[in-house]
């Protein structure tokens, strides 16, 4: 309930973690970690005015970070009209939209994607969802989104029924991180938000991401074993 004793220590720890990620440099992951941390602060009982202060400071930091790096500002500007530079800055997102549009309702079939052959950069990692859209169509995309929504629902249900505050916050944090990462990835490949470098949990290629995500799910399942429900 107090900003000095309750919020500041938490922000110092969060700032240290986010700072290490930011200097890599990786602004998108930094923002996701910070947003998850702020959500946990909210769930922990922080006052609205404290959250507003944190939000203003965070927005100012992100704005400065974007302005100081030309490639970040370029991503933001090209998001408004990727067709203004179809062979360079807007190339990846245009090819992603072509892949999703080519899939139609039912898709072109498993393994039959054409865009993954030297058209979409990183089709097996950050832009795997566009290949899913091409090969399995609208039905495949909806199916994947429903699976993530089901995961988010079950994760928050575990958090609500955890036996103590630590379990609640841990389950909520894991669910928020994985769910938010999925939402951001799908939004990027569908040109709903500016391009970032986040993988799609459980699906994108990458052993480190998969191992860490599965370990987090293991913790979530362990929390579910001791929930209040019988």
PDB file of C-alpha atoms in Angstrom:
ATOM      1  CA  UNK A   1       0.000   0.000   0.000  1.00  0.00           C
ATOM      2  CA  UNK A   2       2.972   2.367   0.303  1.00  0.00           C
ATOM      3  CA  UNK A   3       5.116   3.511  -2.614  1.00  0.00           C
ATOM      4  CA  UNK A   4       8.402   3.677  -0.705  1.00  0.00           C
ATOM      5  CA  UNK A   5       8.364   0.337   1.092  1.00  0.00           C
ATOM      6  CA  UNK A   6       5.999  -1.629  -1.135  1.00  0.00           C
ATOM      7  CA  UNK A   7       6.725  -0.501  -4.694  1.00  0.00           C
ATOM      8  CA  UNK A   8      10.277   0.874  -4.849  1.00  0.00           C
ATOM      9  CA  UNK A   9      12.089  -2.367  -3.823  1.00  0.00           C
ATOM     10  CA  UNK A  10      10.066  -4.304  -6.371  1.00  0.00           C
ATOM     11  CA  UNK A  11      10.836  -1.749  -9.087  1.00  0.00           C
ATOM     12  CA  UNK A  12      14.553  -1.929  -8.319  1.00  0.00           C
ATOM     13  CA  UNK A  13      14.599  -5.692  -8.876  1.00  0.00           C
ATOM     14  CA  UNK A  14      12.463  -5.356 -12.016  1.00  0.00           C
ATOM     15  CA  UNK A  15      14.684  -2.536 -13.267  1.00  0.00           C
ATOM     16  CA  UNK A  16      17.821  -4.633 -12.861  1.00  0.00           C
ATOM     17  CA  UNK A  17      16.346  -7.507 -14.880  1.00  0.00           C
ATOM     18  CA  UNK A  18      14.882  -5.242 -17.556  1.00  0.00           C
ATOM     19  CA  UNK A  19      18.121  -3.263 -17.752  1.00  0.00           C
ATOM     20  CA  UNK A  20      20.170  -6.362 -18.571  1.00  0.00           C
ATOM     21  CA  UNK A  21      17.720  -7.358 -21.310  1.00  0.00           C
ATOM     22  CA  UNK A  22      17.541  -3.814 -22.679  1.00  0.00           C
ATOM     23  CA  UNK A  23      21.310  -3.478 -23.188  1.00  0.00           C
ATOM     24  CA  UNK A  24      21.392  -6.632 -25.364  1.00  0.00           C
ATOM     25  CA  UNK A  25      19.530  -4.698 -26.994  1.00  0.00           C
ATOM     26  CA  UNK A  26      15.993  -6.148 -26.843  1.00  0.00           C
ATOM     27  CA  UNK A  27      13.340  -3.527 -26.181  1.00  0.00           C
ATOM     28  CA  UNK A  28      10.320  -5.741 -26.953  1.00  0.00           C
ATOM     29  CA  UNK A  29      11.255  -8.392 -24.367  1.00  0.00           C
ATOM     30  CA  UNK A  30      12.074  -5.626 -21.894  1.00  0.00           C
ATOM     31  CA  UNK A  31       8.591  -4.163 -22.337  1.00  0.00           C
ATOM     32  CA  UNK A  32       6.937  -7.572 -21.906  1.00  0.00           C
ATOM     33  CA  UNK A  33       8.839  -8.304 -18.689  1.00  0.00           C
ATOM     34  CA  UNK A  34       7.956  -4.844 -17.371  1.00  0.00           C
ATOM     35  CA  UNK A  35       4.272  -5.247 -18.252  1.00  0.00           C
ATOM     36  CA  UNK A  36       4.098  -8.629 -16.509  1.00  0.00           C
ATOM     37  CA  UNK A  37       5.772  -7.088 -13.464  1.00  0.00           C
ATOM     38  CA  UNK A  38       3.309  -4.176 -13.426  1.00  0.00           C
ATOM     39  CA  UNK A  39       0.377  -6.593 -13.666  1.00  0.00           C
ATOM     40  CA  UNK A  40       1.777  -8.485 -10.671  1.00  0.00           C
ATOM     41  CA  UNK A  41       2.103  -5.196  -8.787  1.00  0.00           C
ATOM     42  CA  UNK A  42      -1.570  -4.558  -9.543  1.00  0.00           C
ATOM     43  CA  UNK A  43      -2.599  -8.057  -8.434  1.00  0.00           C
ATOM     44  CA  UNK A  44      -0.513  -7.617  -5.288  1.00  0.00           C
ATOM     45  CA  UNK A  45      -2.708  -4.700  -4.220  1.00  0.00           C
ATOM     46  CA  UNK A  46      -0.932  -1.558  -5.450  1.00  0.00           C
ATOM     47  CA  UNK A  47      -2.886   1.675  -5.496  1.00  0.00           C
ATOM     48  CA  UNK A  48      -4.033   3.176  -8.787  1.00  0.00           C
ATOM     49  CA  UNK A  49      -1.977   6.329  -8.374  1.00  0.00           C
ATOM     50  CA  UNK A  50       1.147   4.207  -7.965  1.00  0.00           C
ATOM     51  CA  UNK A  51       0.333   2.345 -11.175  1.00  0.00           C
ATOM     52  CA  UNK A  52      -0.265   5.607 -13.019  1.00  0.00           C
ATOM     53  CA  UNK A  53       3.150   6.923 -11.920  1.00  0.00           C
ATOM     54  CA  UNK A  54       4.833   3.704 -13.059  1.00  0.00           C
ATOM     55  CA  UNK A  55       2.938   3.810 -16.362  1.00  0.00           C
ATOM     56  CA  UNK A  56       3.977   7.404 -17.109  1.00  0.00           C
ATOM     57  CA  UNK A  57       7.636   6.677 -16.323  1.00  0.00           C
ATOM     58  CA  UNK A  58       7.563   3.498 -18.417  1.00  0.00           C
ATOM     59  CA  UNK A  59       5.947   5.229 -21.387  1.00  0.00           C
ATOM     60  CA  UNK A  60       8.539   8.007 -21.248  1.00  0.00           C
ATOM     61  CA  UNK A  61      11.370   5.445 -21.184  1.00  0.00           C
ATOM     62  CA  UNK A  62       9.990   3.506 -24.176  1.00  0.00           C
ATOM     63  CA  UNK A  63       9.471   6.733 -26.148  1.00  0.00           C
ATOM     64  CA  UNK A  64      13.064   7.834 -25.587  1.00  0.00           C
ATOM     65  CA  UNK A  65      14.393   4.339 -26.425  1.00  0.00           C
ATOM     66  CA  UNK A  66      12.502   4.361 -29.740  1.00  0.00           C
ATOM     67  CA  UNK A  67      13.617   7.863 -30.696  1.00  0.00           C
ATOM     68  CA  UNK A  68      17.285   7.187 -29.930  1.00  0.00           C
ATOM     69  CA  UNK A  69      17.474   4.058 -32.133  1.00  0.00           C
ATOM     70  CA  UNK A  70      16.739   4.660 -35.860  1.00  0.00           C
ATOM     71  CA  UNK A  71      15.694   1.053 -36.568  1.00  0.00           C
ATOM     72  CA  UNK A  72      13.079   1.134 -33.804  1.00  0.00           C
ATOM     73  CA  UNK A  73      11.645   4.373 -35.124  1.00  0.00           C
ATOM     74  CA  UNK A  74      11.684   2.929 -38.643  1.00  0.00           C
ATOM     75  CA  UNK A  75       9.661  -0.101 -37.487  1.00  0.00           C
ATOM     76  CA  UNK A  76       7.114   2.197 -35.932  1.00  0.00           C
ATOM     77  CA  UNK A  77       6.829   4.364 -39.039  1.00  0.00           C
ATOM     78  CA  UNK A  78       6.726   1.461 -41.522  1.00  0.00           C
ATOM     79  CA  UNK A  79       3.928  -0.134 -39.491  1.00  0.00           C
ATOM     80  CA  UNK A  80       1.604   2.629 -40.681  1.00  0.00           C
ATOM     81  CA  UNK A  81       2.228   1.760 -44.353  1.00  0.00           C
ATOM     82  CA  UNK A  82       4.517  -1.235 -45.059  1.00  0.00           C
ATOM     83  CA  UNK A  83       3.874  -0.863 -48.805  1.00  0.00           C
ATOM     84  CA  UNK A  84       5.809   2.411 -48.796  1.00  0.00           C
ATOM     85  CA  UNK A  85       9.010   0.320 -48.710  1.00  0.00           C
ATOM     86  CA  UNK A  86       8.017  -3.140 -50.005  1.00  0.00           C
ATOM     87  CA  UNK A  87      11.560  -4.360 -50.732  1.00  0.00           C
ATOM     88  CA  UNK A  88      13.229  -3.401 -47.462  1.00  0.00           C
ATOM     89  CA  UNK A  89      11.595  -2.264 -44.202  1.00  0.00           C
ATOM     90  CA  UNK A  90       8.088  -3.400 -45.119  1.00  0.00           C
ATOM     91  CA  UNK A  91       9.126  -6.619 -46.874  1.00  0.00           C
ATOM     92  CA  UNK A  92       8.676  -9.074 -43.992  1.00  0.00           C
ATOM     93  CA  UNK A  93       5.228  -7.936 -42.907  1.00  0.00           C
ATOM     94  CA  UNK A  94       3.966  -7.762 -46.515  1.00  0.00           C
ATOM     95  CA  UNK A  95       5.097 -11.344 -47.156  1.00  0.00           C
ATOM     96  CA  UNK A  96       3.434 -12.389 -43.892  1.00  0.00           C
ATOM     97  CA  UNK A  97       0.123 -10.864 -44.960  1.00  0.00           C
ATOM     98  CA  UNK A  98       0.418 -12.540 -48.373  1.00  0.00           C
ATOM     99  CA  UNK A  99       0.942 -15.892 -46.642  1.00  0.00           C
ATOM    100  CA  UNK A 100      -2.064 -15.489 -44.362  1.00  0.00           C
ATOM    101  CA  UNK A 101      -4.230 -14.248 -47.245  1.00  0.00           C
ATOM    102  CA  UNK A 102      -3.138 -17.108 -49.517  1.00  0.00           C
ATOM    103  CA  UNK A 103      -4.391 -19.643 -47.001  1.00  0.00           C
ATOM    104  CA  UNK A 104      -8.016 -18.579 -47.282  1.00  0.00           C
ATOM    105  CA  UNK A 105     -10.439 -20.490 -45.088  1.00  0.00           C
ATOM    106  CA  UNK A 106      -9.026 -24.018 -45.292  1.00  0.00           C
ATOM    107  CA  UNK A 107      -5.379 -23.390 -46.230  1.00  0.00           C
ATOM    108  CA  UNK A 108      -3.191 -24.824 -48.974  1.00  0.00           C
ATOM    109  CA  UNK A 109      -2.358 -27.975 -47.003  1.00  0.00           C
ATOM    110  CA  UNK A 110       0.260 -29.196 -44.534  1.00  0.00           C
ATOM    111  CA  UNK A 111       3.762 -28.608 -45.893  1.00  0.00           C
ATOM    112  CA  UNK A 112       2.474 -26.849 -49.013  1.00  0.00           C
ATOM    113  CA  UNK A 113       3.388 -23.295 -48.006  1.00  0.00           C
ATOM    114  CA  UNK A 114       5.089 -21.287 -50.739  1.00  0.00           C
ATOM    115  CA  UNK A 115       5.930 -18.184 -48.702  1.00  0.00           C
ATOM    116  CA  UNK A 116       8.306 -20.077 -46.407  1.00  0.00           C
ATOM    117  CA  UNK A 117      10.671 -20.737 -49.327  1.00  0.00           C
ATOM    118  CA  UNK A 118      12.920 -17.647 -49.202  1.00  0.00           C
ATOM    119  CA  UNK A 119      10.051 -15.134 -49.085  1.00  0.00           C
ATOM    120  CA  UNK A 120       9.299 -14.650 -45.366  1.00  0.00           C
ATOM    121  CA  UNK A 121      12.416 -14.056 -43.233  1.00  0.00           C
ATOM    122  CA  UNK A 122      12.420 -16.268 -40.102  1.00  0.00           C
ATOM    123  CA  UNK A 123       9.343 -18.335 -41.079  1.00  0.00           C
ATOM    124  CA  UNK A 124      10.209 -21.034 -38.523  1.00  0.00           C
ATOM    125  CA  UNK A 125      10.584 -18.676 -35.549  1.00  0.00           C
ATOM    126  CA  UNK A 126       8.928 -15.265 -35.174  1.00  0.00           C
ATOM    127  CA  UNK A 127       6.636 -15.623 -38.215  1.00  0.00           C
ATOM    128  CA  UNK A 128       5.546 -19.241 -37.845  1.00  0.00           C
ATOM    129  CA  UNK A 129       1.931 -18.135 -37.344  1.00  0.00           C
ATOM    130  CA  UNK A 130       1.780 -16.735 -40.880  1.00  0.00           C
ATOM    131  CA  UNK A 131       2.841 -20.155 -42.199  1.00  0.00           C
ATOM    132  CA  UNK A 132       0.112 -21.756 -40.079  1.00  0.00           C
ATOM    133  CA  UNK A 133      -2.324 -19.328 -41.690  1.00  0.00           C
ATOM    134  CA  UNK A 134      -1.137 -20.263 -45.180  1.00  0.00           C
ATOM    135  CA  UNK A 135      -1.118 -24.032 -44.671  1.00  0.00           C
ATOM    136  CA  UNK A 136      -4.194 -24.390 -42.435  1.00  0.00           C
ATOM    137  CA  UNK A 137      -6.135 -21.235 -43.329  1.00  0.00           C
ATOM    138  CA  UNK A 138      -8.535 -19.330 -41.131  1.00  0.00           C
ATOM    139  CA  UNK A 139      -9.628 -22.522 -39.390  1.00  0.00           C
ATOM    140  CA  UNK A 140      -6.044 -23.306 -38.337  1.00  0.00           C
ATOM    141  CA  UNK A 141      -5.460 -19.760 -37.092  1.00  0.00           C
ATOM    142  CA  UNK A 142      -8.658 -19.778 -35.042  1.00  0.00           C
ATOM    143  CA  UNK A 143      -7.777 -23.190 -33.622  1.00  0.00           C
ATOM    144  CA  UNK A 144      -4.355 -21.971 -32.412  1.00  0.00           C
ATOM    145  CA  UNK A 145      -5.862 -18.785 -30.933  1.00  0.00           C
ATOM    146  CA  UNK A 146      -8.540 -20.815 -29.111  1.00  0.00           C
ATOM    147  CA  UNK A 147      -5.836 -23.071 -27.638  1.00  0.00           C
ATOM    148  CA  UNK A 148      -3.971 -20.066 -26.256  1.00  0.00           C
ATOM    149  CA  UNK A 149      -7.195 -18.564 -24.885  1.00  0.00           C
ATOM    150  CA  UNK A 150      -7.955 -21.889 -23.194  1.00  0.00           C
ATOM    151  CA  UNK A 151      -4.452 -21.908 -21.689  1.00  0.00           C
ATOM    152  CA  UNK A 152      -4.906 -18.354 -20.390  1.00  0.00           C
ATOM    153  CA  UNK A 153      -8.306 -19.218 -18.878  1.00  0.00           C
ATOM    154  CA  UNK A 154      -6.964 -22.311 -17.132  1.00  0.00           C
ATOM    155  CA  UNK A 155      -3.860 -20.457 -15.922  1.00  0.00           C
ATOM    156  CA  UNK A 156      -5.835 -17.655 -14.308  1.00  0.00           C
ATOM    157  CA  UNK A 157      -8.242 -20.200 -12.823  1.00  0.00           C
ATOM    158  CA  UNK A 158      -5.257 -21.892 -11.167  1.00  0.00           C
ATOM    159  CA  UNK A 159      -4.115 -18.492  -9.894  1.00  0.00           C
ATOM    160  CA  UNK A 160      -7.523 -17.693  -8.416  1.00  0.00           C
ATOM    161  CA  UNK A 161      -7.702 -21.046  -6.628  1.00  0.00           C
ATOM    162  CA  UNK A 162      -4.106 -21.181  -5.376  1.00  0.00           C
ATOM    163  CA  UNK A 163      -3.786 -21.860  -1.672  1.00  0.00           C
ATOM    164  CA  UNK A 164      -1.628 -18.803  -0.912  1.00  0.00           C
ATOM    165  CA  UNK A 165      -0.625 -15.416  -2.277  1.00  0.00           C
ATOM    166  CA  UNK A 166       2.731 -16.661  -3.572  1.00  0.00           C
ATOM    167  CA  UNK A 167       1.015 -19.344  -5.655  1.00  0.00           C
ATOM    168  CA  UNK A 168      -1.525 -16.837  -6.952  1.00  0.00           C
ATOM    169  CA  UNK A 169       1.066 -14.318  -8.062  1.00  0.00           C
ATOM    170  CA  UNK A 170       3.366 -16.958  -9.550  1.00  0.00           C
ATOM    171  CA  UNK A 171       0.572 -18.624 -11.534  1.00  0.00           C
ATOM    172  CA  UNK A 172      -0.741 -15.255 -12.714  1.00  0.00           C
ATOM    173  CA  UNK A 173       2.755 -14.153 -13.733  1.00  0.00           C
ATOM    174  CA  UNK A 174       3.472 -17.306 -15.751  1.00  0.00           C
ATOM    175  CA  UNK A 175       0.080 -17.191 -17.459  1.00  0.00           C
ATOM    176  CA  UNK A 176       0.392 -13.491 -18.240  1.00  0.00           C
ATOM    177  CA  UNK A 177       3.877 -13.850 -19.682  1.00  0.00           C
ATOM    178  CA  UNK A 178       3.043 -16.767 -21.988  1.00  0.00           C
ATOM    179  CA  UNK A 179      -0.366 -15.384 -22.967  1.00  0.00           C
ATOM    180  CA  UNK A 180       0.882 -11.871 -23.620  1.00  0.00           C
ATOM    181  CA  UNK A 181       3.794 -13.194 -25.679  1.00  0.00           C
ATOM    182  CA  UNK A 182       1.374 -15.187 -27.841  1.00  0.00           C
ATOM    183  CA  UNK A 183      -0.927 -12.189 -28.303  1.00  0.00           C
ATOM    184  CA  UNK A 184       1.970  -9.930 -29.318  1.00  0.00           C
ATOM    185  CA  UNK A 185       3.385 -12.477 -31.780  1.00  0.00           C
ATOM    186  CA  UNK A 186       0.026 -13.026 -33.497  1.00  0.00           C
ATOM    187  CA  UNK A 187      -0.600  -9.283 -33.593  1.00  0.00           C
ATOM    188  CA  UNK A 188       2.801  -8.693 -35.229  1.00  0.00           C
ATOM    189  CA  UNK A 189       2.396 -11.242 -38.034  1.00  0.00           C
ATOM    190  CA  UNK A 190      -1.081  -9.890 -38.795  1.00  0.00           C
ATOM    191  CA  UNK A 191       0.240  -6.284 -38.912  1.00  0.00           C
ATOM    192  CA  UNK A 192      -1.878  -5.236 -35.939  1.00  0.00           C
ATOM    193  CA  UNK A 193       1.114  -3.787 -34.043  1.00  0.00           C
ATOM    194  CA  UNK A 194       4.684  -2.797 -35.065  1.00  0.00           C
ATOM    195  CA  UNK A 195       7.181  -5.581 -35.676  1.00  0.00           C
ATOM    196  CA  UNK A 196       8.973  -7.111 -32.677  1.00  0.00           C
ATOM    197  CA  UNK A 197      11.176 -10.164 -32.234  1.00  0.00           C
ATOM    198  CA  UNK A 198       9.066 -12.371 -29.956  1.00  0.00           C
ATOM    199  CA  UNK A 199       8.539 -16.089 -30.686  1.00  0.00           C
ATOM    200  CA  UNK A 200       5.178 -17.847 -30.522  1.00  0.00           C
ATOM    201  CA  UNK A 201       5.199 -19.937 -27.303  1.00  0.00           C
ATOM    202  CA  UNK A 202       5.280 -23.749 -27.766  1.00  0.00           C
ATOM    203  CA  UNK A 203       5.324 -23.420 -31.576  1.00  0.00           C
ATOM    204  CA  UNK A 204       8.256 -21.268 -32.741  1.00  0.00           C
ATOM    205  CA  UNK A 205      11.560 -23.031 -33.332  1.00  0.00           C
ATOM    206  CA  UNK A 206      14.114 -22.430 -30.601  1.00  0.00           C
ATOM    207  CA  UNK A 207      15.243 -24.757 -27.816  1.00  0.00           C
ATOM    208  CA  UNK A 208      15.862 -22.085 -25.171  1.00  0.00           C
ATOM    209  CA  UNK A 209      12.414 -20.523 -25.538  1.00  0.00           C
ATOM    210  CA  UNK A 210      10.733 -23.931 -25.510  1.00  0.00           C
ATOM    211  CA  UNK A 211      12.657 -25.208 -22.469  1.00  0.00           C
ATOM    212  CA  UNK A 212      11.985 -22.081 -20.415  1.00  0.00           C
ATOM    213  CA  UNK A 213       8.296 -22.051 -21.385  1.00  0.00           C
ATOM    214  CA  UNK A 214       7.842 -25.728 -20.571  1.00  0.00           C
ATOM    215  CA  UNK A 215       9.621 -25.258 -17.235  1.00  0.00           C
ATOM    216  CA  UNK A 216       7.235 -22.411 -16.432  1.00  0.00           C
ATOM    217  CA  UNK A 217       4.266 -24.610 -17.323  1.00  0.00           C
ATOM    218  CA  UNK A 218       5.673 -27.317 -15.046  1.00  0.00           C
ATOM    219  CA  UNK A 219       5.647 -24.825 -12.159  1.00  0.00           C
ATOM    220  CA  UNK A 220       2.081 -23.837 -13.100  1.00  0.00           C
ATOM    221  CA  UNK A 221       0.972 -27.476 -13.055  1.00  0.00           C
ATOM    222  CA  UNK A 222       2.623 -27.966  -9.677  1.00  0.00           C
ATOM    223  CA  UNK A 223       0.658 -25.002  -8.294  1.00  0.00           C
ATOM    224  CA  UNK A 224      -2.534 -26.546  -9.695  1.00  0.00           C
ATOM    225  CA  UNK A 225      -1.953 -29.701  -7.624  1.00  0.00           C
ATOM    226  CA  UNK A 226      -2.453 -27.700  -4.434  1.00  0.00           C
ATOM    227  CA  UNK A 227      -5.384 -25.485  -5.403  1.00  0.00           C
ATOM    228  CA  UNK A 228      -8.440 -25.038  -3.219  1.00  0.00           C
ATOM    229  CA  UNK A 229     -10.625 -26.998  -5.626  1.00  0.00           C
ATOM    230  CA  UNK A 230     -11.221 -30.663  -4.851  1.00  0.00           C
TER     231      UNK A 230
END
